[in-house]
XYZ file of C-alpha atoms in Angstrom:
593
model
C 0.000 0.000 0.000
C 1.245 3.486 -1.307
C 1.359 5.809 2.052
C -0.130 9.184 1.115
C 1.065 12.469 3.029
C -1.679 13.822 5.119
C -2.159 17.319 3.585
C -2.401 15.449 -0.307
C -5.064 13.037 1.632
C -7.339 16.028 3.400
C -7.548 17.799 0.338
C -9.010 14.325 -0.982
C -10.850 13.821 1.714
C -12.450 17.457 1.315
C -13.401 16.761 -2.773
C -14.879 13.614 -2.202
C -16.996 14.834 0.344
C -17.960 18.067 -1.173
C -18.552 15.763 -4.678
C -20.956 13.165 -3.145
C -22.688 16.596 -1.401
C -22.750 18.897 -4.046
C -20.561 21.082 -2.246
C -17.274 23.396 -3.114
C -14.784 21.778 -1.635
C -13.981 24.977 0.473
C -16.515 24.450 2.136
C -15.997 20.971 3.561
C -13.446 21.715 7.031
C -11.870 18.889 8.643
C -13.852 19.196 12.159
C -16.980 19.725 10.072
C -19.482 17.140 11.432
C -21.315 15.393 8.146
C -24.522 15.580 9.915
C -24.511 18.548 11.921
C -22.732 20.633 10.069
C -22.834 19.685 6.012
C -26.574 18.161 6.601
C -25.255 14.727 4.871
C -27.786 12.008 4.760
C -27.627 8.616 5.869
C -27.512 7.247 2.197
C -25.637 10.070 1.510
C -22.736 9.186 4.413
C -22.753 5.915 3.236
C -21.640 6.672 -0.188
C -18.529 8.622 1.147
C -17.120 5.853 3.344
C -17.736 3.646 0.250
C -15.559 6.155 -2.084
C -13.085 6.652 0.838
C -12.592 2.669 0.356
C -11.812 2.965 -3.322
C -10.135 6.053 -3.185
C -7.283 4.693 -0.344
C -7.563 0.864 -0.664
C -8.809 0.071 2.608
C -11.275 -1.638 3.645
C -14.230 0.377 6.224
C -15.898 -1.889 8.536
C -19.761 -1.012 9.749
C -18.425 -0.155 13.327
C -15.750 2.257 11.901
C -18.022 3.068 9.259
C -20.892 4.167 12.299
C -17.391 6.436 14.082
C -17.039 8.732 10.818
C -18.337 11.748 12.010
C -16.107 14.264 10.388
C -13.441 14.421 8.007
C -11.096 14.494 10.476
C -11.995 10.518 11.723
C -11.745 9.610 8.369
C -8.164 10.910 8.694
C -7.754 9.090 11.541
C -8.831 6.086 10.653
C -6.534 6.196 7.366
C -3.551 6.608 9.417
C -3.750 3.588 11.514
C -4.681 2.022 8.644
C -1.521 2.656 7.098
C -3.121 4.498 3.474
C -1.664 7.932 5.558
C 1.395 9.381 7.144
C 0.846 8.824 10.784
C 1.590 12.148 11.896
C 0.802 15.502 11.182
C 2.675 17.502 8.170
C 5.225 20.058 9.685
C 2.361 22.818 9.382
C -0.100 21.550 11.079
C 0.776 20.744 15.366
C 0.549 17.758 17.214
C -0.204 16.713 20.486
C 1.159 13.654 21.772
C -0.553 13.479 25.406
C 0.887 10.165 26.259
C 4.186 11.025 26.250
C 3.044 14.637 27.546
C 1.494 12.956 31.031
C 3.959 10.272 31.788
C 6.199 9.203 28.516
C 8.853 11.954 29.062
C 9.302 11.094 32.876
C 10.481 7.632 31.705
C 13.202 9.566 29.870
C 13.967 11.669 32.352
C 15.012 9.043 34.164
C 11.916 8.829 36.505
C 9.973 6.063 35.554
C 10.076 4.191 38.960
C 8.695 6.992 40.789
C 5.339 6.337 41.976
C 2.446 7.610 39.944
C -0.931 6.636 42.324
C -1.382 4.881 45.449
C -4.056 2.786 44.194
C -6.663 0.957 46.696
C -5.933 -2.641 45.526
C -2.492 -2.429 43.691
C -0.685 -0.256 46.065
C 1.718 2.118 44.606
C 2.025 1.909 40.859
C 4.480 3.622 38.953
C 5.047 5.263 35.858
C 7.303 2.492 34.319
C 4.110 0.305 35.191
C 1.998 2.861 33.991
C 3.344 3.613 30.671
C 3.515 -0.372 30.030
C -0.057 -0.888 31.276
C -1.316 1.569 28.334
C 0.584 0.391 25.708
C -0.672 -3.412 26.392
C -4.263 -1.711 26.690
C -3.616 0.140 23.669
C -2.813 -3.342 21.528
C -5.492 -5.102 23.116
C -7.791 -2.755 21.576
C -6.070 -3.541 18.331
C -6.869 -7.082 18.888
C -10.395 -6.264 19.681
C -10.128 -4.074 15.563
C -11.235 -1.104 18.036
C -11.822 1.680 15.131
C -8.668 4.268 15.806
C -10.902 7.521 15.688
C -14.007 5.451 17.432
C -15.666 6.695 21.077
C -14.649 4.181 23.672
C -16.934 4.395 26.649
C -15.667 3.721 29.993
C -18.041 3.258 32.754
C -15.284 2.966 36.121
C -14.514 3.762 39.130
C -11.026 5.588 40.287
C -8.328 3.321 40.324
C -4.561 3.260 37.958
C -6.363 0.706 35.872
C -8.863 3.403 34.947
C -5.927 5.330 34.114
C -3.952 2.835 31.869
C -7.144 2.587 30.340
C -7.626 6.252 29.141
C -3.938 6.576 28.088
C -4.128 3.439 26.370
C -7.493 4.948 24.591
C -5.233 7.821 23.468
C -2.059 5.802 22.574
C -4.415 3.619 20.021
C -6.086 6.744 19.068
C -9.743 6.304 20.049
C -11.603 8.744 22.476
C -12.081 8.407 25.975
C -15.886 9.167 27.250
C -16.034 8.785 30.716
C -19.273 8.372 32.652
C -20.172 7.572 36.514
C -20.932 3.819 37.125
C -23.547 5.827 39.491
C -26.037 6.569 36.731
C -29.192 4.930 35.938
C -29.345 2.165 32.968
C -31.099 4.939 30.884
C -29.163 7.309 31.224
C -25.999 4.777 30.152
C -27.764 3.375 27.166
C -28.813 6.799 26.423
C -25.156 7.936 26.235
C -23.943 5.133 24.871
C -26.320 5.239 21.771
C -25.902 9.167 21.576
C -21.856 8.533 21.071
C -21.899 5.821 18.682
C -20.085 3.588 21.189
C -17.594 1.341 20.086
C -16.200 -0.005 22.822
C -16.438 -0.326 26.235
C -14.675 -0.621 29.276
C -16.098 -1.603 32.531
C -14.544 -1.788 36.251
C -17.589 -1.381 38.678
C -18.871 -2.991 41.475
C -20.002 -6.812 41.129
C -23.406 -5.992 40.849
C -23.235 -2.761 38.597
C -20.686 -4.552 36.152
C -23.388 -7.611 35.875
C -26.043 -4.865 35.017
C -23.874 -3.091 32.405
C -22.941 -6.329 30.824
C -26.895 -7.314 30.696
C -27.445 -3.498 29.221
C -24.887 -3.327 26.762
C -24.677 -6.945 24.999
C -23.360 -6.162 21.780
C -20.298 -3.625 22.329
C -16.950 -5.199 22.607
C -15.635 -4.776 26.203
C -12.441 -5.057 28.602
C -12.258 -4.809 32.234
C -10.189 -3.330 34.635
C -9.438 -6.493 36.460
C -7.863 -7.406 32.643
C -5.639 -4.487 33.491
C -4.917 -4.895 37.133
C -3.412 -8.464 36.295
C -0.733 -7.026 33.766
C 0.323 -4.597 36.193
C 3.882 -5.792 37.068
C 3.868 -8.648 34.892
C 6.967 -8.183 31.735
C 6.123 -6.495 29.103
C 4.067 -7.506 26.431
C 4.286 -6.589 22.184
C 1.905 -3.988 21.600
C 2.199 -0.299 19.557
C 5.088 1.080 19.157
C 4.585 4.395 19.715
C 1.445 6.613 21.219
C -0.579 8.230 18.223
C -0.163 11.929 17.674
C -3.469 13.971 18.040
C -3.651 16.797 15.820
C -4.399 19.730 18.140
C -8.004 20.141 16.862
C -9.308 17.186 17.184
C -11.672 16.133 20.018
C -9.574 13.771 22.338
C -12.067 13.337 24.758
C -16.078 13.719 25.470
C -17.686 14.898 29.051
C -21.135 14.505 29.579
C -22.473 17.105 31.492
C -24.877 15.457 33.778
C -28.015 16.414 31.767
C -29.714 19.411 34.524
C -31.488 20.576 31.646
C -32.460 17.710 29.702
C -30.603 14.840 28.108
C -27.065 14.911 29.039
C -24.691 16.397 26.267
C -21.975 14.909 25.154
C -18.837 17.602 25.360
C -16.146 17.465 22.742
C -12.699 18.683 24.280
C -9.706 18.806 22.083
C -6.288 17.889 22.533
C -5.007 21.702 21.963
C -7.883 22.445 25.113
C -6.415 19.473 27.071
C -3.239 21.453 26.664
C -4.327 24.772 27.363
C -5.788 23.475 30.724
C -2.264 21.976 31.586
C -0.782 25.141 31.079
C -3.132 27.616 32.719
C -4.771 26.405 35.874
C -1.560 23.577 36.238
C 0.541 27.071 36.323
C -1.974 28.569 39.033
C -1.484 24.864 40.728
C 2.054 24.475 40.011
C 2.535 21.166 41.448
C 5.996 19.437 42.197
C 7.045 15.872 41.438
C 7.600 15.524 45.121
C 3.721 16.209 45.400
C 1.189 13.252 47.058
C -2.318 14.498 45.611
C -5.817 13.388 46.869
C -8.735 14.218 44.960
C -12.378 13.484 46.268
C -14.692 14.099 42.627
C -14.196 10.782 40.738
C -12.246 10.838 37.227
C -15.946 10.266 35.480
C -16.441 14.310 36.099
C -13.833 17.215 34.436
C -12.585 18.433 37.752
C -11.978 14.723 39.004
C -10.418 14.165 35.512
C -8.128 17.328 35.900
C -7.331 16.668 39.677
C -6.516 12.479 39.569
C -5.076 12.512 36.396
C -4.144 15.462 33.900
C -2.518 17.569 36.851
C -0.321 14.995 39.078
C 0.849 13.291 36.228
C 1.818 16.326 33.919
C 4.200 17.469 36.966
C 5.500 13.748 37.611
C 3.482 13.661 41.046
C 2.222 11.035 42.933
C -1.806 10.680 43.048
C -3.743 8.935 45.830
C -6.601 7.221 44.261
C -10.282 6.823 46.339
C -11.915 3.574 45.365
C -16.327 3.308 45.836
C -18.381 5.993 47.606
C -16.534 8.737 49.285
C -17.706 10.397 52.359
C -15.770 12.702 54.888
C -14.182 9.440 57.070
C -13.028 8.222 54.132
C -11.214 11.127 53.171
C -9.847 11.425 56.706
C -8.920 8.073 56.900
C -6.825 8.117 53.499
C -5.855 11.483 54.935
C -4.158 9.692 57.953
C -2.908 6.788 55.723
C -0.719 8.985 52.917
C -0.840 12.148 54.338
C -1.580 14.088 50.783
C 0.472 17.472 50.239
C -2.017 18.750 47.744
C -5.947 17.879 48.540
C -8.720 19.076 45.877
C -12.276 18.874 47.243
C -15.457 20.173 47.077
C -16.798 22.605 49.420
C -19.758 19.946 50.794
C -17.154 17.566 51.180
C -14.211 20.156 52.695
C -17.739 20.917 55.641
C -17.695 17.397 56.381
C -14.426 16.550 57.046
C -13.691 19.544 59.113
C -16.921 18.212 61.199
C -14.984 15.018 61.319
C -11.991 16.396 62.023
C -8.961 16.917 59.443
C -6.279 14.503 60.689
C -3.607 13.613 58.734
C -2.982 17.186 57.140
C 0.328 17.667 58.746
C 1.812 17.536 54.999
C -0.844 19.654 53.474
C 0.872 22.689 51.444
C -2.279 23.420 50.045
C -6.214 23.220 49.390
C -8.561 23.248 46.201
C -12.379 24.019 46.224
C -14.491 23.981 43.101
C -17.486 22.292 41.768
C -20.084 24.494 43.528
C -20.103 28.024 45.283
C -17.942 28.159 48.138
C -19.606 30.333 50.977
C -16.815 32.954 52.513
C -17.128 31.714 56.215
C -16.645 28.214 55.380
C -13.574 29.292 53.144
C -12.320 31.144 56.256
C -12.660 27.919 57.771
C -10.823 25.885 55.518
C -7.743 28.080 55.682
C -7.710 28.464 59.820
C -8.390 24.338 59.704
C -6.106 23.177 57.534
C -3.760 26.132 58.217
C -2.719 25.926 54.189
C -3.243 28.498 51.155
C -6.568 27.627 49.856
C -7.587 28.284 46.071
C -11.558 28.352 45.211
C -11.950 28.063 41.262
C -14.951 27.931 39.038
C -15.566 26.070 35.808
C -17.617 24.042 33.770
C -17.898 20.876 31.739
C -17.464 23.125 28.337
C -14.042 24.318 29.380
C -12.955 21.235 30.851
C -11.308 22.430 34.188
C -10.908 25.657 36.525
C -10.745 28.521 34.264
C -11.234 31.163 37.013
C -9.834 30.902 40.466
C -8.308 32.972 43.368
C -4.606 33.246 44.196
C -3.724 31.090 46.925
C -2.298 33.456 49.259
C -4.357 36.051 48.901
C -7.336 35.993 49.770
C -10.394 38.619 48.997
C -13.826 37.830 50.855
C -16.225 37.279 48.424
C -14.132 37.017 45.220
C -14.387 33.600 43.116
C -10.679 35.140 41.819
C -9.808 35.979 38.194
C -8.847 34.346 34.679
C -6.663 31.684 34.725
C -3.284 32.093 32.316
C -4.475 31.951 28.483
C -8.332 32.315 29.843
C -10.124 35.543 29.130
C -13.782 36.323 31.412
C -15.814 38.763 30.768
C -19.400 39.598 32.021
C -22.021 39.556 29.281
C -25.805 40.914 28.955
C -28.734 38.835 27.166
C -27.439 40.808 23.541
C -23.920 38.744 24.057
C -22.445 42.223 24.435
C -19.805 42.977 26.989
C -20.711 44.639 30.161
C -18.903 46.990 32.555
C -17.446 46.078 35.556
C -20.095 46.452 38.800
C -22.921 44.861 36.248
C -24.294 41.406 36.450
C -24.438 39.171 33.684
C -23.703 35.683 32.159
C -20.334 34.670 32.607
C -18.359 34.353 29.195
C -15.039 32.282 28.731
C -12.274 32.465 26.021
C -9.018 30.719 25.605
C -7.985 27.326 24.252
C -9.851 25.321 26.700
C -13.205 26.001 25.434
C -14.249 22.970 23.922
C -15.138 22.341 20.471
C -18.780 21.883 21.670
C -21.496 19.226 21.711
C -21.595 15.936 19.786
C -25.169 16.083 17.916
C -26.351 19.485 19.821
C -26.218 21.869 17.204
C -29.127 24.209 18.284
C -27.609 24.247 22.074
C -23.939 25.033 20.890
C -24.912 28.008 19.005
C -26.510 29.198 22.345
C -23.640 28.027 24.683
C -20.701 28.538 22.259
C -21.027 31.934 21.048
C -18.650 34.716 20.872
C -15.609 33.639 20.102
C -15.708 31.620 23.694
C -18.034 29.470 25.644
C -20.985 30.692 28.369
C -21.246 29.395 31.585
C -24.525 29.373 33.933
C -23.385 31.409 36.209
C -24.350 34.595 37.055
C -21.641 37.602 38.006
C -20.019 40.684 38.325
C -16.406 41.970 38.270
C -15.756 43.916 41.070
C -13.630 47.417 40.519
C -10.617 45.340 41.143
C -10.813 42.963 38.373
C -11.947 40.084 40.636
C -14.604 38.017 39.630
C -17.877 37.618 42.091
C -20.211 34.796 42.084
C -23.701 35.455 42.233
C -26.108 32.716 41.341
C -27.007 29.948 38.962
C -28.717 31.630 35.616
C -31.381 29.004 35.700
C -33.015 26.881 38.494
C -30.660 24.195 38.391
C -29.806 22.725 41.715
C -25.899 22.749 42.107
C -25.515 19.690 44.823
C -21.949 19.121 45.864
C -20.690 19.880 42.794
C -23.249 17.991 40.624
C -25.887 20.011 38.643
C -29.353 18.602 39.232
C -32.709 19.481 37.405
C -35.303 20.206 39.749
C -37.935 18.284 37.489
C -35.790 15.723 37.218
C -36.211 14.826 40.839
C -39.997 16.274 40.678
C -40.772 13.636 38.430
C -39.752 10.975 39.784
C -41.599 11.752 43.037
C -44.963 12.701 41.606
C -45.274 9.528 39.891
C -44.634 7.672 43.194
C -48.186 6.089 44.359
C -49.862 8.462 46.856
C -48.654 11.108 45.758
C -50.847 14.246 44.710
C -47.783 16.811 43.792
C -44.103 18.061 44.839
C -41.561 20.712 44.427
C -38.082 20.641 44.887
C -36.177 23.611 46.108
C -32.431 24.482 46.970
C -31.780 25.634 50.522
C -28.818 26.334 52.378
C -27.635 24.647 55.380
C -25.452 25.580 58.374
C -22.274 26.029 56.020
C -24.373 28.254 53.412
C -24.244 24.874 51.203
C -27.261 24.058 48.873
C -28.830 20.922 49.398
C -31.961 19.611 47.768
C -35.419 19.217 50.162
C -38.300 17.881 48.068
C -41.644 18.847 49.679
C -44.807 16.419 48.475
C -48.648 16.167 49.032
C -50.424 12.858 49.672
C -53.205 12.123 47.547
C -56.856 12.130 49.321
C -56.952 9.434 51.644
C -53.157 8.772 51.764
C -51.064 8.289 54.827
C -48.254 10.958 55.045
C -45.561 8.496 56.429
C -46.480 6.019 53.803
C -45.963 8.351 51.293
C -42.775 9.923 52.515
C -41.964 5.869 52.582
C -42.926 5.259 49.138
C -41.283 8.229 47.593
C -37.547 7.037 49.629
C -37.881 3.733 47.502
C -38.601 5.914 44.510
C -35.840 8.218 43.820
C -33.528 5.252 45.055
C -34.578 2.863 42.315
C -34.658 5.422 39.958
C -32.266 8.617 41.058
C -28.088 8.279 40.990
C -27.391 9.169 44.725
C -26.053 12.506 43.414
C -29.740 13.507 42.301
C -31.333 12.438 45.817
C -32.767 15.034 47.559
C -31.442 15.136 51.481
C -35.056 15.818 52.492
C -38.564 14.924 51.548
C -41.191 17.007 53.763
C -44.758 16.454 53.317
C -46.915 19.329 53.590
C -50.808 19.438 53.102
C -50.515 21.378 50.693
C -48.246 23.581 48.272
C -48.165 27.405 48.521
C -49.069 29.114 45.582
C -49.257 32.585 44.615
C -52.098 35.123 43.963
C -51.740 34.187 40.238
C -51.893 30.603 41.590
C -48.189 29.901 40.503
C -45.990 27.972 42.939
C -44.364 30.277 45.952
C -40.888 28.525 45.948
C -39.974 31.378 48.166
C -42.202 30.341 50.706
C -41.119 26.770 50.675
C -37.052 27.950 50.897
C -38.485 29.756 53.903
C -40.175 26.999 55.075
C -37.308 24.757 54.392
C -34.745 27.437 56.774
C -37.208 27.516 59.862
C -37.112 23.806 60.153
């Protein structure tokens, strides 16, 4: 087979397309989704991965037929099929995040420092790492895992996890993480919505057995496949990590659906990058670092904090295994004593309640994932006796893209841009407003994602202005420091997880007995939202019954994230002269009791 240079192959790539669409081929971009963005058929899509076959001598299987979304898989596909140069022309950059997170420590000479002290493999390190990946990344040749295909992986923290995304990179599929907490629709939902090609499962006994039942026709490995090549010699797999050309989505978040079906987000290897180098310079962590981070890997700032972070600055990681409560921080607290600890600020409450042993190391504190009240900040930093940073983010720019300095402190302020980020406060028009107004908060810079898979109406709305829009509402103070004001919509933000109220209102009213319900945010002693759903019986029902009946609900059918902390039952709802519901009068309601 005659190996084509990329640039000769894109332009290609770019007539065919534009031929079998009736198209200019200037018009037909590389990240341009066939669907979304050219409005291809189905017939019509079919007929290009057919032409791509003659045109390059290769032969397109249905499953990596189903993963051409864009011109850019196609190119993908065509290198590690050999018909294309492997990496990207001199012109156009190339990201090589393998080697960026742990390759280049092996030459460095580090590669038996410890990367994670891992819950059933103890510590791990990045010789074992790096060799853990690259057998993960040839069993998924084995398994003819389609190079630019999504892989799902549905796991819980742990190195194997970890092998497993880097060996997702090094083959050159991408990585969609999702929480083995979430309910079977909402992981067949996802797993449809991505085109799934794969995957990967490492979840409790009973979870894994339910997957397996859910998902029957998807190839699949297992962490435990992982766990037992850790330490063993080193098997043949590929050579070298695949090169991701900067543009190209790398990995997919799913935000956790608050106002409707999840959406899948599409992050870029250039925006993996950019998060390294601008909230990893805020962080600046050392190689002699021991992290501990409490969000699990299936969310961006668990992603960021267990494994972008700590590995990019040769660091060791401590990894939490299953649910995670405050005594099971503390206790892994005690047992590693972690220099660097990222939390969220529910979680940072509960383990000063419990009592914050084993910070003697501590050099420093991270809060994001929901607003961090100023007292309990305060706290945190008279506690832990450490420079605390708060930051704020969101799933579309994959990390922390504001955040406070860590020694200095200014009550109130959520802190300012992160290097390469630019914030700036805009009105309904998408114009920029002056400092001391409130508006939507707006953020530019490399680490906005590329945007949603198969959301085209909601990424014009969210990605808009040369940057992406958060749902937060703020103001920039007369010192240039960002203030946090309040969610732009009714979404509940629970511990760092975003939670419709409807969501949760559904589930209860259709619970038997039950006549109607509202959920409402309220804040508790620590000025920390938490979620108190308040129902009415139907006529003749018994009120404890009820309350009962709706507890077996929204645990059959709620992840434990989306539980409210409370269900009241009240006679009746309070409504408004118009007759609309008072949710002011239950949050008032909710604070007296």
């Amino acid at each position: 087979m005659n190996t084509m240079d990329r640039d000769t192959a894109a332009e290609r790539l770019r007539s065919l397309v534009a031929a079998v669409l009736a198209l200019d081929p200037s018009e037909v971009g590389t990240e341009d989704h066939l669907y979304d963005d050219l409005q291809a058929g189905s017939l019509e899509k079919v007929e290009i991965a057919t032409r791509i076959e003659r045109e390059f001598g290769v032969r397109i299987d249905p499953e990596e037929g189903a993963a051409l979304g864009r011109v850019g898989d196609a190119m993908t596909l065509l290198a590690a099929k050999g018909a294309i140069g492997a990496a990207p022309s001199a012109g156009a950059p190339a990201v090589d995040l393998v080697n960026r997170l742990v390759g280049r420590h092996l030459a460095a000479g580090r590669a038996d420092r410890t990367a994670y002290h891992d819950p059933d493999l103890g510590e791990v390190s990045y010789r074992q790492l790096w060799s853990a990946a690259r057998a993960y990344a040839g069993r998924l040749r084995e398994l003819s895992v389609p190079a630019a295909g999504h892989a799902v992986l549905i796991a819980d923290d742990s190195a194997a996890t970890v092998a497993a995304f880097l060996g997702m990179w090094w083959h050159g599929c991408v990585p969609v993480p999702i929480s083995p907490a979430l309910t079977e629709a909402e992981v067949r939902f996802i797993v449809a919505d991505c085109a799934a090609v794969l995957v990967h499962l490492d979840a409790p006994p009973a979870r894994q057995s339910l997957f397996e039942t859910l998902l029957p026709g998807l190839p699949r490995t297992y962490g435990a496949q992982i766990r037992a090549t850790v330490g063993e010699p080193e098997q043949p797999g590929q050579s070298h990590p695949v090169a991701w050309a900067v543009d190209r989505p790398a990995l997919v978040q799913y935000t956790s659906g608050s106002t409707g079906e999840p959406k899948g987000v599409l992050h870029s290897a250039a925006g993996i990058e950019a998060v390294l180098d601008g909230f990893g310079a805020v962080l600046d962590l050392r190689p002699d670092d021991v992290t501990m981070c409490t969000a699990k890997m299936s969310f961006g700032y668990g992603f960021g904090d267990s494994v972008l972070f700590p590995l990019a600055a040769g660091a060791s990681a401590v990894l939490l295994r299953g649910p995670v409560d405050a005594q099971v921080v503390v206790a892994a607290m005690r047992r590693h004593r972690p220099t660097v600890l990222f939390s969220v600020p529910r979680m940072y409450a509960g383990v000063l309640a419990v009592g914050a042993e084993g910070a003697d190391r501590l050099r420093l504190a991270v809060s994001a994932g929901e607003h961090l009240p100023t007292h309990l900040a305060d706290r945190i930093r008279e506690t832990l006796a450490v420079p605390l940073i708060n930051g704020l983010g969101a799933t579309e720019v994959l990390h922390i893209a504001v955040a406070t300095p860590a020694r200095r402190a200014v009550a109130g302020s959520t802190g300012v841009a992160v290097p390469a980020v630019t914030m700036t406060v805009r009105g309904e028009d998408g114009a920029e407003l002056p400092p001391g107004e409130d508006g939507r908060l707006h953020i530019a810079g490399r680490c906005v994602a590329l945007g949603y898979l198969n959301r085209p109406d909601a990424q014009r709305r969210t990605f808009a202005q040369g940057g992406a829009y958060t749902s937060d509402i703020v103001r920039i103070g007369p010192d240039g420091e960002l203030r946090y004001l309040c969610r732009a919509d009714d979404v509940l933000n629970i511990g760092g997880y975003k939670v419709a109220p409807g969501e949760i209102e559904a589930v209860v009213r259709k619970t038997e007995g039950v006549a109607d319900c509202a959920v409402i945010a309220v804040a508790d002693a620590d000025g920390l939202d938490g979620a108190v759903a308040y129902a009415v019986p139907a006529e003749g029902a018994d009120p404890v019954q009820v309350r009962r009946s709706i507890l077996r609900s929204i645990r059959a059918e709620l992840a434990p994230f989306k539980r409210p902390g409370r269900i009241e039952v009240l006679d009746a709802l309070p409504i408004t002269s118009t007759g609309k519901l008072a949710r002011f009068r239950l949050r008032n309601l909710a604070r007296r009791r």
